[in-house]
Protein backbone atom coordinates (compact mmCIF):
# COMPACT_ATOMS: atom_id res chain seq x y z
CA UNK A 1 0.00 0.00 0.00
CA UNK A 2 1.42 3.36 -0.98
CA UNK A 3 1.43 6.37 1.31
CA UNK A 4 -1.30 7.94 -0.80
CA UNK A 5 -3.48 4.87 -0.23
CA UNK A 6 -2.71 4.98 3.48
CA UNK A 7 -3.79 8.61 3.50
CA UNK A 8 -7.08 7.71 1.83
CA UNK A 9 -7.72 5.12 4.51
CA UNK A 10 -6.90 7.69 7.18
CA UNK A 11 -9.39 10.13 5.66
CA UNK A 12 -12.08 7.46 5.67
CA UNK A 13 -11.35 6.61 9.29
CA UNK A 14 -11.27 10.24 10.38
CA UNK A 15 -13.89 10.93 13.00
CA UNK A 16 -14.48 7.22 13.50
CA UNK A 17 -11.73 6.62 16.04
CA UNK A 18 -12.94 4.18 18.64
CA UNK A 19 -16.42 4.03 17.09
CA UNK A 20 -16.57 0.25 16.78
CA UNK A 21 -20.25 0.42 15.83
CA UNK A 22 -19.36 2.02 12.52
CA UNK A 23 -17.16 -0.85 11.42
CA UNK A 24 -19.32 -1.90 8.49
CA UNK A 25 -19.74 1.67 7.24
CA UNK A 26 -15.98 2.16 7.32
CA UNK A 27 -15.40 -1.09 5.47
CA UNK A 28 -17.99 -0.10 2.87
CA UNK A 29 -16.22 3.21 2.30
CA UNK A 30 -12.88 1.43 1.89
CA UNK A 31 -14.45 -1.07 -0.46
CA UNK A 32 -15.84 1.82 -2.52
CA UNK A 33 -12.49 3.60 -2.62
CA UNK A 34 -10.28 0.63 -3.44
CA UNK A 35 -12.83 -1.80 -4.96
CA UNK A 36 -11.54 -4.31 -2.41
CA UNK A 37 -10.30 -4.42 1.17
CA UNK A 38 -6.50 -4.31 1.32
CA UNK A 39 -4.90 -6.09 4.27
CA UNK A 40 -3.08 -2.97 5.49
CA UNK A 41 -6.33 -1.01 5.41
CA UNK A 42 -8.01 -3.63 7.60
CA UNK A 43 -5.10 -3.49 10.01
CA UNK A 44 -5.39 0.26 10.38
CA UNK A 45 -9.17 -0.05 10.73
CA UNK A 46 -8.61 -2.43 13.62
CA UNK A 47 -6.09 -0.11 15.22
CA UNK A 48 -7.96 3.17 14.79
CA UNK A 49 -11.46 1.95 15.51
CA UNK A 50 -10.45 -0.21 18.47
CA UNK A 51 -11.92 -3.37 17.02
CA UNK A 52 -9.97 -6.64 17.34
CA UNK A 53 -8.39 -7.59 14.05
CA UNK A 54 -10.15 -10.95 14.02
CA UNK A 55 -13.48 -9.12 14.24
CA UNK A 56 -12.61 -6.92 11.26
CA UNK A 57 -11.42 -9.99 9.36
CA UNK A 58 -14.56 -11.91 10.26
CA UNK A 59 -16.90 -9.14 9.12
CA UNK A 60 -14.90 -8.63 5.92
CA UNK A 61 -15.20 -12.34 5.18
CA UNK A 62 -18.83 -12.64 6.18
CA UNK A 63 -20.49 -10.22 3.80
CA UNK A 64 -20.48 -10.87 0.10
CA UNK A 65 -20.30 -7.13 -0.58
CA UNK A 66 -16.74 -7.16 0.73
CA UNK A 67 -13.86 -8.77 -1.06
CA UNK A 68 -10.30 -9.25 0.09
CA UNK A 69 -8.97 -9.84 -3.42
CA UNK A 70 -8.62 -7.00 -5.90
CA UNK A 71 -11.43 -7.01 -8.43
CA UNK A 72 -11.17 -6.41 -12.14
CA UNK A 73 -12.01 -3.12 -13.81
CA UNK A 74 -15.37 -4.52 -14.87
CA UNK A 75 -17.62 -6.57 -12.63
CA UNK A 76 -19.93 -8.99 -14.38
CA UNK A 77 -22.63 -10.51 -12.21
CA UNK A 78 -24.60 -13.41 -13.62
CA UNK A 79 -27.91 -14.25 -12.00
CA UNK A 80 -28.32 -17.95 -11.30
CA UNK A 81 -31.76 -17.70 -9.69
CA UNK A 82 -34.44 -20.22 -10.56
CA UNK A 83 -36.08 -18.15 -13.29
CA UNK A 84 -32.76 -17.28 -14.93
CA UNK A 85 -31.56 -20.83 -14.47
CA UNK A 86 -34.43 -22.38 -16.39
CA UNK A 87 -33.97 -19.81 -19.14
CA UNK A 88 -30.42 -20.93 -19.69
CA UNK A 89 -28.20 -18.87 -17.39
CA UNK A 90 -25.81 -21.80 -16.70
CA UNK A 91 -25.21 -22.25 -20.42
CA UNK A 92 -24.11 -18.73 -21.12
CA UNK A 93 -22.22 -18.57 -17.85
CA UNK A 94 -20.12 -21.47 -19.15
CA UNK A 95 -19.80 -19.58 -22.38
CA UNK A 96 -18.50 -16.41 -20.75
CA UNK A 97 -16.23 -18.31 -18.37
CA UNK A 98 -14.73 -20.22 -21.27
CA UNK A 99 -14.24 -17.00 -23.18
CA UNK A 100 -12.47 -15.27 -20.31
CA UNK A 101 -10.80 -18.47 -19.09
CA UNK A 102 -11.71 -18.02 -15.40
CA UNK A 103 -13.95 -19.55 -12.74
CA UNK A 104 -16.83 -17.78 -10.96
CA UNK A 105 -15.44 -15.29 -8.43
CA UNK A 106 -12.11 -15.00 -10.21
CA UNK A 107 -10.53 -12.14 -12.10
CA UNK A 108 -8.96 -12.37 -15.53
CA UNK A 109 -5.18 -12.18 -15.65
CA UNK A 110 -5.16 -8.76 -17.30
CA UNK A 111 -7.48 -7.45 -14.57
CA UNK A 112 -10.26 -6.56 -16.99
CA UNK A 113 -13.12 -8.71 -15.76
CA UNK A 114 -14.35 -10.27 -12.56
CA UNK A 115 -17.22 -12.69 -12.96
CA UNK A 116 -19.49 -13.45 -10.04
CA UNK A 117 -22.64 -15.47 -9.70
CA UNK A 118 -25.57 -14.39 -7.60
CA UNK A 119 -28.54 -16.45 -6.50
CA UNK A 120 -31.28 -14.02 -7.42
CA UNK A 121 -31.37 -10.36 -8.37
CA UNK A 122 -35.12 -10.10 -7.95
CA UNK A 123 -35.60 -9.15 -11.57
CA UNK A 124 -36.98 -12.51 -12.66
CA UNK A 125 -39.22 -11.07 -15.38
CA UNK A 126 -36.12 -9.77 -17.14
CA UNK A 127 -34.34 -13.09 -16.90
CA UNK A 128 -31.81 -14.26 -17.69
CA UNK A 129 -30.21 -11.17 -16.20
CA UNK A 130 -26.58 -10.09 -16.26
CA UNK A 131 -25.26 -7.02 -14.48
CA UNK A 132 -22.23 -5.30 -15.91
CA UNK A 133 -20.82 -2.58 -13.66
CA UNK A 134 -24.18 -1.91 -12.07
CA UNK A 135 -26.13 -1.80 -15.35
CA UNK A 136 -28.76 -4.49 -15.85
CA UNK A 137 -28.85 -6.33 -19.16
CA UNK A 138 -32.05 -8.29 -19.64
CA UNK A 139 -33.02 -11.34 -21.70
CA UNK A 140 -29.42 -12.39 -22.11
CA UNK A 141 -28.27 -14.90 -24.64
CA UNK A 142 -24.81 -16.27 -25.25
CA UNK A 143 -24.48 -14.12 -28.39
CA UNK A 144 -25.66 -10.92 -26.72
CA UNK A 145 -23.33 -11.52 -23.82
CA UNK A 146 -20.36 -12.12 -26.08
CA UNK A 147 -21.13 -8.88 -27.89
CA UNK A 148 -21.42 -7.09 -24.54
CA UNK A 149 -18.02 -8.31 -23.36
CA UNK A 150 -16.38 -7.59 -26.69
CA UNK A 151 -17.95 -4.14 -26.67
CA UNK A 152 -16.56 -3.39 -23.24
CA UNK A 153 -13.13 -4.63 -24.23
CA UNK A 154 -13.07 -2.66 -27.49
CA UNK A 155 -14.12 0.49 -25.65
CA UNK A 156 -11.07 0.04 -23.49
CA UNK A 157 -8.89 -0.58 -26.54
CA UNK A 158 -10.21 2.64 -28.09
CA UNK A 159 -9.42 4.61 -24.96
CA UNK A 160 -5.87 3.32 -24.79
CA UNK A 161 -5.58 3.96 -28.53
CA UNK A 162 -6.60 7.60 -28.04
CA UNK A 163 -3.86 8.14 -25.50
CA UNK B 1 -35.68 -14.12 46.92
CA UNK B 2 -33.52 -16.98 48.04
CA UNK B 3 -30.03 -17.42 46.79
CA UNK B 4 -30.58 -21.06 46.07
CA UNK B 5 -33.03 -22.87 43.85
CA UNK B 6 -34.14 -26.46 44.13
CA UNK B 7 -34.83 -28.48 41.05
CA UNK B 8 -35.29 -32.12 40.21
CA UNK B 9 -32.87 -33.85 37.87
CA UNK B 10 -33.65 -37.46 37.05
CA UNK B 11 -35.85 -37.57 40.13
CA UNK B 12 -33.10 -36.37 42.47
CA UNK B 13 -33.54 -33.13 44.37
CA UNK B 14 -30.71 -30.81 43.46
CA UNK B 15 -29.90 -27.51 45.14
CA UNK B 16 -27.94 -24.97 43.17
CA UNK B 17 -27.09 -21.29 43.48
CA UNK B 18 -29.40 -19.07 41.47
CA UNK B 19 -28.06 -18.47 38.00
CA UNK B 20 -26.31 -21.82 37.64
CA UNK B 21 -26.91 -23.76 34.48
CA UNK B 22 -28.73 -27.06 34.73
CA UNK B 23 -25.64 -28.83 33.41
CA UNK B 24 -23.40 -27.40 36.13
CA UNK B 25 -25.96 -28.23 38.80
CA UNK B 26 -26.17 -31.82 37.57
CA UNK B 27 -22.39 -32.22 37.41
CA UNK B 28 -22.08 -30.86 40.94
CA UNK B 29 -24.29 -33.67 42.12
CA UNK B 30 -22.46 -36.30 40.10
CA UNK B 31 -25.19 -36.70 37.53
CA UNK B 32 -23.24 -37.12 34.32
CA UNK B 33 -24.62 -35.39 31.26
CA UNK B 34 -22.21 -35.81 28.33
CA UNK B 35 -20.93 -32.51 27.01
CA UNK B 36 -18.24 -31.20 24.73
CA UNK B 37 -18.38 -27.46 24.18
CA UNK B 38 -19.05 -26.66 27.83
CA UNK B 39 -16.20 -25.10 29.81
CA UNK B 40 -16.25 -23.91 33.38
CA UNK B 41 -16.27 -20.15 33.72
CA UNK B 42 -16.99 -19.47 30.07
CA UNK B 43 -20.32 -18.30 28.70
CA UNK B 44 -22.14 -21.38 27.37
CA UNK B 45 -23.17 -21.40 23.72
CA UNK B 46 -24.82 -24.80 23.41
CA UNK B 47 -23.28 -25.64 20.06
CA UNK B 48 -22.29 -29.28 20.49
CA UNK B 49 -25.83 -30.25 21.52
CA UNK B 50 -24.57 -33.25 23.47
CA UNK B 51 -25.89 -32.03 26.78
CA UNK B 52 -29.55 -32.01 25.70
CA UNK B 53 -32.10 -32.78 28.38
CA UNK B 54 -35.87 -32.94 28.65
CA UNK B 55 -37.54 -30.18 30.63
CA UNK B 56 -41.03 -30.89 31.91
CA UNK B 57 -43.12 -27.73 31.95
CA UNK B 58 -46.82 -27.82 32.74
CA UNK B 59 -46.99 -31.47 31.76
CA UNK B 60 -45.28 -30.87 28.43
CA UNK B 61 -41.73 -31.87 27.70
CA UNK B 62 -39.25 -29.78 25.81
CA UNK B 63 -35.79 -30.80 24.64
CA UNK B 64 -33.07 -28.22 25.11
CA UNK B 65 -29.37 -27.94 25.90
CA UNK B 66 -28.75 -28.02 29.63
CA UNK B 67 -25.67 -25.80 29.49
CA UNK B 68 -27.69 -22.82 28.29
CA UNK B 69 -30.64 -23.57 30.56
CA UNK B 70 -30.67 -21.65 33.80
CA UNK B 71 -31.78 -23.65 36.82
CA UNK B 72 -35.08 -22.40 38.22
CA UNK B 73 -37.09 -23.21 41.31
CA UNK B 74 -39.13 -26.37 40.91
CA UNK B 75 -37.79 -27.25 37.49
CA UNK B 76 -38.14 -30.88 36.46
CA UNK B 77 -35.30 -32.21 34.30
CA UNK B 78 -34.98 -35.63 32.78
CA UNK B 79 -31.49 -36.15 31.44
CA UNK B 80 -31.51 -39.79 30.41
CA UNK B 81 -34.89 -40.65 28.95
CA UNK B 82 -35.05 -42.95 25.92
CA UNK B 83 -35.91 -40.00 23.71
CA UNK B 84 -32.86 -38.06 24.89
CA UNK B 85 -30.51 -41.03 24.71
CA UNK B 86 -31.58 -41.69 21.13
CA UNK B 87 -31.15 -38.08 20.06
CA UNK B 88 -27.86 -37.75 21.89
CA UNK B 89 -26.53 -40.90 20.27
CA UNK B 90 -27.38 -39.49 16.87
CA UNK B 91 -25.65 -36.20 17.67
CA UNK B 92 -22.54 -38.02 18.89
CA UNK B 93 -22.54 -40.07 15.72
CA UNK B 94 -22.58 -36.95 13.59
CA UNK B 95 -19.74 -35.45 15.62
CA UNK B 96 -17.60 -38.53 14.99
CA UNK B 97 -18.44 -38.43 11.29
CA UNK B 98 -17.39 -34.79 11.18
CA UNK B 99 -14.08 -35.29 12.95
CA UNK B 100 -13.17 -38.98 13.29
CA UNK B 101 -9.61 -38.06 14.15
CA UNK B 102 -10.43 -37.13 17.71
CA UNK B 103 -10.07 -39.71 20.40
CA UNK B 104 -11.98 -37.49 22.78
CA UNK B 105 -14.97 -37.31 20.47
CA UNK B 106 -14.84 -41.03 19.77
CA UNK B 107 -14.76 -41.66 23.48
CA UNK B 108 -17.72 -39.42 24.17
CA UNK B 109 -19.60 -41.06 21.32
CA UNK B 110 -18.96 -44.50 22.71
CA UNK B 111 -20.17 -43.24 26.03
CA UNK B 112 -23.35 -42.11 24.33
CA UNK B 113 -23.85 -45.63 23.01
CA UNK B 114 -22.56 -45.21 19.47
CA UNK B 115 -21.43 -48.57 18.14
CA UNK B 116 -21.23 -47.73 14.49
CA UNK B 117 -21.26 -44.54 12.44
CA UNK B 118 -23.92 -44.43 9.75
CA UNK B 119 -22.86 -41.12 8.26
CA UNK B 120 -20.10 -40.64 5.71
CA UNK B 121 -16.88 -39.48 7.34
CA UNK B 122 -16.07 -35.89 6.54
CA UNK B 123 -12.72 -35.78 8.27
CA UNK B 124 -12.81 -32.09 8.98
CA UNK B 125 -10.61 -32.14 12.08
CA UNK B 126 -12.88 -29.56 13.66
CA UNK B 127 -16.40 -29.76 15.01
CA UNK B 128 -16.72 -26.00 15.57
CA UNK B 129 -17.25 -26.49 19.29
CA UNK B 130 -15.70 -23.05 19.79
CA UNK B 131 -13.69 -24.04 22.86
CA UNK B 132 -10.55 -22.41 21.49
CA UNK B 133 -12.33 -19.26 20.37
CA UNK B 134 -14.17 -18.78 23.62
CA UNK B 135 -11.14 -19.49 25.79
CA UNK B 136 -9.13 -16.98 23.78
CA UNK B 137 -11.89 -14.38 23.94
CA UNK B 138 -13.22 -14.81 27.42
CA UNK B 139 -10.52 -16.32 29.59
CA UNK B 140 -7.48 -14.69 28.02
CA UNK B 141 -9.20 -11.66 26.52
CA UNK B 142 -6.83 -11.91 23.64
CA UNK B 143 -9.19 -12.33 20.68
CA UNK B 144 -6.44 -13.71 18.51
CA UNK B 145 -8.62 -16.18 16.70
CA UNK B 146 -12.25 -16.52 15.84
CA UNK B 147 -14.85 -17.95 13.50
CA UNK B 148 -14.54 -16.82 9.91
CA UNK B 149 -16.88 -17.46 7.02
CA UNK B 150 -20.47 -18.54 7.13
CA UNK B 151 -22.53 -21.62 6.53
CA UNK B 152 -20.43 -24.47 5.27
CA UNK B 153 -17.35 -22.28 5.09
CA UNK B 154 -17.42 -21.40 8.79
CA UNK B 155 -14.08 -22.25 10.34
CA UNK B 156 -11.70 -21.15 13.05
CA UNK B 157 -9.00 -18.88 11.71
CA UNK B 158 -6.37 -16.35 12.62
CA UNK B 159 -6.64 -12.94 10.95
CA UNK B 160 -4.86 -13.21 7.58
CA UNK B 161 -3.68 -16.64 8.68
CA UNK B 162 -0.94 -15.31 10.87
CA UNK B 163 -0.58 -15.17 14.60
CA UNK B 164 -1.24 -11.58 15.77
CA UNK B 165 1.39 -9.81 17.82
CA UNK B 166 -0.85 -9.62 20.84
CA UNK B 167 -1.43 -13.37 20.99
CA UNK B 168 -0.29 -14.39 24.43
CA UNK B 169 0.92 -17.78 23.28
CA UNK B 170 -0.88 -19.40 26.16
CA UNK B 171 -1.69 -22.36 23.92
CA UNK B 172 -5.09 -22.63 25.57
CA UNK B 173 -6.65 -23.02 22.12
CA UNK B 174 -4.57 -26.15 21.61
CA UNK B 175 -4.93 -27.54 25.11
CA UNK B 176 -8.68 -27.19 25.06
CA UNK B 177 -9.22 -28.59 21.58
CA UNK B 178 -10.85 -32.01 21.49
CA UNK B 179 -8.77 -32.76 18.42
CA UNK B 180 -5.43 -32.74 20.25
CA UNK B 181 -5.89 -36.31 21.39
CA UNK B 182 -5.58 -38.52 18.34
CA UNK B 183 -6.85 -42.09 18.30
CA UNK B 184 -4.35 -44.67 19.55
CA UNK B 185 -3.36 -45.72 16.04
CA UNK B 186 -2.36 -42.15 15.29
CA UNK B 187 -3.98 -39.80 12.81
CA UNK B 188 -6.27 -41.56 10.34
CA UNK B 189 -5.66 -41.55 6.66
CA UNK B 190 -8.12 -39.86 4.35
CA UNK B 191 -10.76 -42.33 3.31
CA UNK B 192 -9.75 -44.82 5.98
CA UNK B 193 -11.58 -43.32 8.92
CA UNK B 194 -13.16 -45.70 11.33
CA UNK B 195 -14.86 -45.73 14.64
CA UNK B 196 -12.54 -47.52 17.02
CA UNK B 197 -14.45 -48.03 20.23
CA UNK B 198 -12.73 -51.32 20.96
CA UNK B 199 -9.28 -50.42 22.19
CA UNK B 200 -8.48 -50.05 25.83
CA UNK B 201 -9.15 -46.38 25.94
CA UNK B 202 -10.64 -44.87 29.01
CA UNK B 203 -13.85 -45.29 27.26
CA UNK B 204 -13.93 -48.94 27.60
CA UNK B 205 -13.24 -48.18 31.21
CA UNK B 206 -16.22 -45.94 31.37
CA UNK B 207 -18.51 -48.92 31.02
CA UNK B 208 -17.27 -50.11 34.38
CA UNK B 209 -17.55 -46.69 35.92
CA UNK B 210 -20.96 -45.84 34.72
CA UNK B 211 -21.14 -42.43 36.28
CA UNK B 212 -17.85 -41.02 35.08
CA UNK B 213 -17.68 -39.19 31.84
CA UNK B 214 -14.81 -39.93 29.59
CA UNK B 215 -12.28 -37.20 29.71
CA UNK B 216 -13.58 -36.16 33.01
CA UNK B 217 -14.18 -37.11 36.50
CA UNK B 218 -17.88 -36.55 36.91
CA UNK B 219 -17.92 -34.85 33.57
CA UNK B 220 -15.65 -31.93 34.18
CA UNK B 221 -14.87 -31.84 30.51
CA UNK B 222 -11.38 -31.83 29.15
CA UNK B 223 -8.63 -30.94 31.53
CA UNK B 224 -8.58 -27.17 31.67
CA UNK B 225 -4.95 -27.13 32.74
CA UNK B 226 -3.99 -29.13 29.69
CA UNK B 227 -2.32 -31.91 31.63
CA UNK B 228 -4.70 -34.59 30.46
CA UNK B 229 -2.22 -37.40 30.46
CA UNK B 230 -0.88 -36.89 33.96
CA UNK B 231 -4.17 -36.74 35.70
CA UNK B 232 -5.59 -39.58 33.69
CA UNK B 233 -2.86 -41.86 34.90
CA UNK B 234 -3.47 -40.93 38.49
CA UNK B 235 -7.15 -41.53 38.13
CA UNK B 236 -6.59 -45.01 36.86
CA UNK B 237 -4.68 -45.98 39.96
XYZ file of N, CA and C in Angstrom, chain A residues 37-40 42-43 46 52-55 57-58 61-64 68, chain B residues 142-151 157-162 164 166:
108
model
N -10.794 -4.798 -0.150
C -10.296 -4.424 1.166
C -8.838 -4.863 1.298
N -7.902 -3.932 1.175
C -6.498 -4.313 1.316
C -6.184 -4.685 2.764
N -5.244 -5.611 2.924
C -4.905 -6.093 4.272
C -4.460 -4.943 5.186
N -3.597 -4.072 4.668
C -3.084 -2.973 5.485
C -4.224 -2.067 5.945
N -7.291 -2.964 6.518
C -8.014 -3.630 7.600
C -7.230 -3.523 8.905
N -5.922 -3.606 8.796
C -5.100 -3.492 10.009
C -5.254 -2.106 10.630
N -8.607 -1.776 12.312
C -8.609 -2.433 13.622
C -7.961 -1.534 14.671
N -10.983 -5.597 17.521
C -9.974 -6.640 17.340
C -9.852 -7.024 15.861
N -8.620 -7.296 15.458
C -8.385 -7.593 14.047
C -9.222 -8.774 13.571
N -9.393 -9.761 14.437
C -10.150 -10.946 14.019
C -11.590 -10.563 13.702
N -12.095 -9.569 14.458
C -13.478 -9.125 14.240
C -13.601 -8.441 12.882
N -11.638 -8.927 10.344
C -11.420 -9.992 9.360
C -12.694 -10.816 9.175
N -13.348 -11.108 10.288
C -14.558 -11.915 10.256
C -15.667 -11.194 9.481
N -14.978 -11.052 5.836
C -15.198 -12.336 5.183
C -16.671 -12.713 5.105
N -17.440 -12.194 6.056
C -18.826 -12.637 6.177
C -19.698 -12.104 5.048
N -19.589 -10.827 4.769
C -20.487 -10.218 3.801
C -19.964 -10.357 2.381
N -20.878 -10.656 1.483
C -20.479 -10.869 0.101
C -20.127 -9.547 -0.580
N -11.670 -9.467 -0.356
C -10.295 -9.254 0.092
C -9.317 -9.326 -1.080
N -7.840 -12.191 24.641
C -6.825 -11.910 23.637
C -7.459 -11.678 22.267
N -8.493 -12.418 21.959
C -9.186 -12.326 20.678
C -8.229 -12.483 19.504
N -7.380 -13.463 19.591
C -6.445 -13.705 18.507
C -7.080 -14.512 17.395
N -8.003 -15.372 17.750
C -8.618 -16.185 16.703
C -10.135 -16.164 16.853
N -10.799 -16.547 15.797
C -12.252 -16.515 15.837
C -12.842 -17.274 14.678
N -14.164 -17.285 14.609
C -14.846 -17.949 13.504
C -14.861 -17.026 12.296
N -14.543 -17.586 11.150
C -14.543 -16.817 9.914
C -15.379 -17.572 8.894
N -16.066 -16.830 8.051
C -16.883 -17.460 7.018
C -18.244 -17.808 7.556
N -19.141 -18.181 6.648
C -20.474 -18.539 7.128
C -20.974 -19.798 6.436
N -21.977 -20.384 7.069
C -22.532 -21.617 6.529
C -21.480 -22.701 6.502
N -10.156 -19.392 12.428
C -8.996 -18.880 11.710
C -8.342 -17.747 12.471
N -7.087 -17.523 12.134
C -6.368 -16.349 12.621
C -6.528 -15.265 11.563
N -6.520 -13.986 11.958
C -6.639 -12.937 10.947
C -5.487 -13.023 9.939
N -5.817 -13.089 8.682
C -4.859 -13.212 7.576
C -3.916 -14.394 7.765
N -4.417 -15.397 8.483
C -3.677 -16.641 8.676
C -2.328 -16.455 9.356
N -2.176 -15.407 10.105
C -0.936 -15.307 10.866
C -1.238 -14.929 12.314
N -1.387 -13.013 15.483
C -1.236 -11.584 15.768
C -0.190 -11.348 16.855
N -0.373 -9.648 19.456
C -0.854 -9.622 20.837
C -1.306 -10.989 21.338
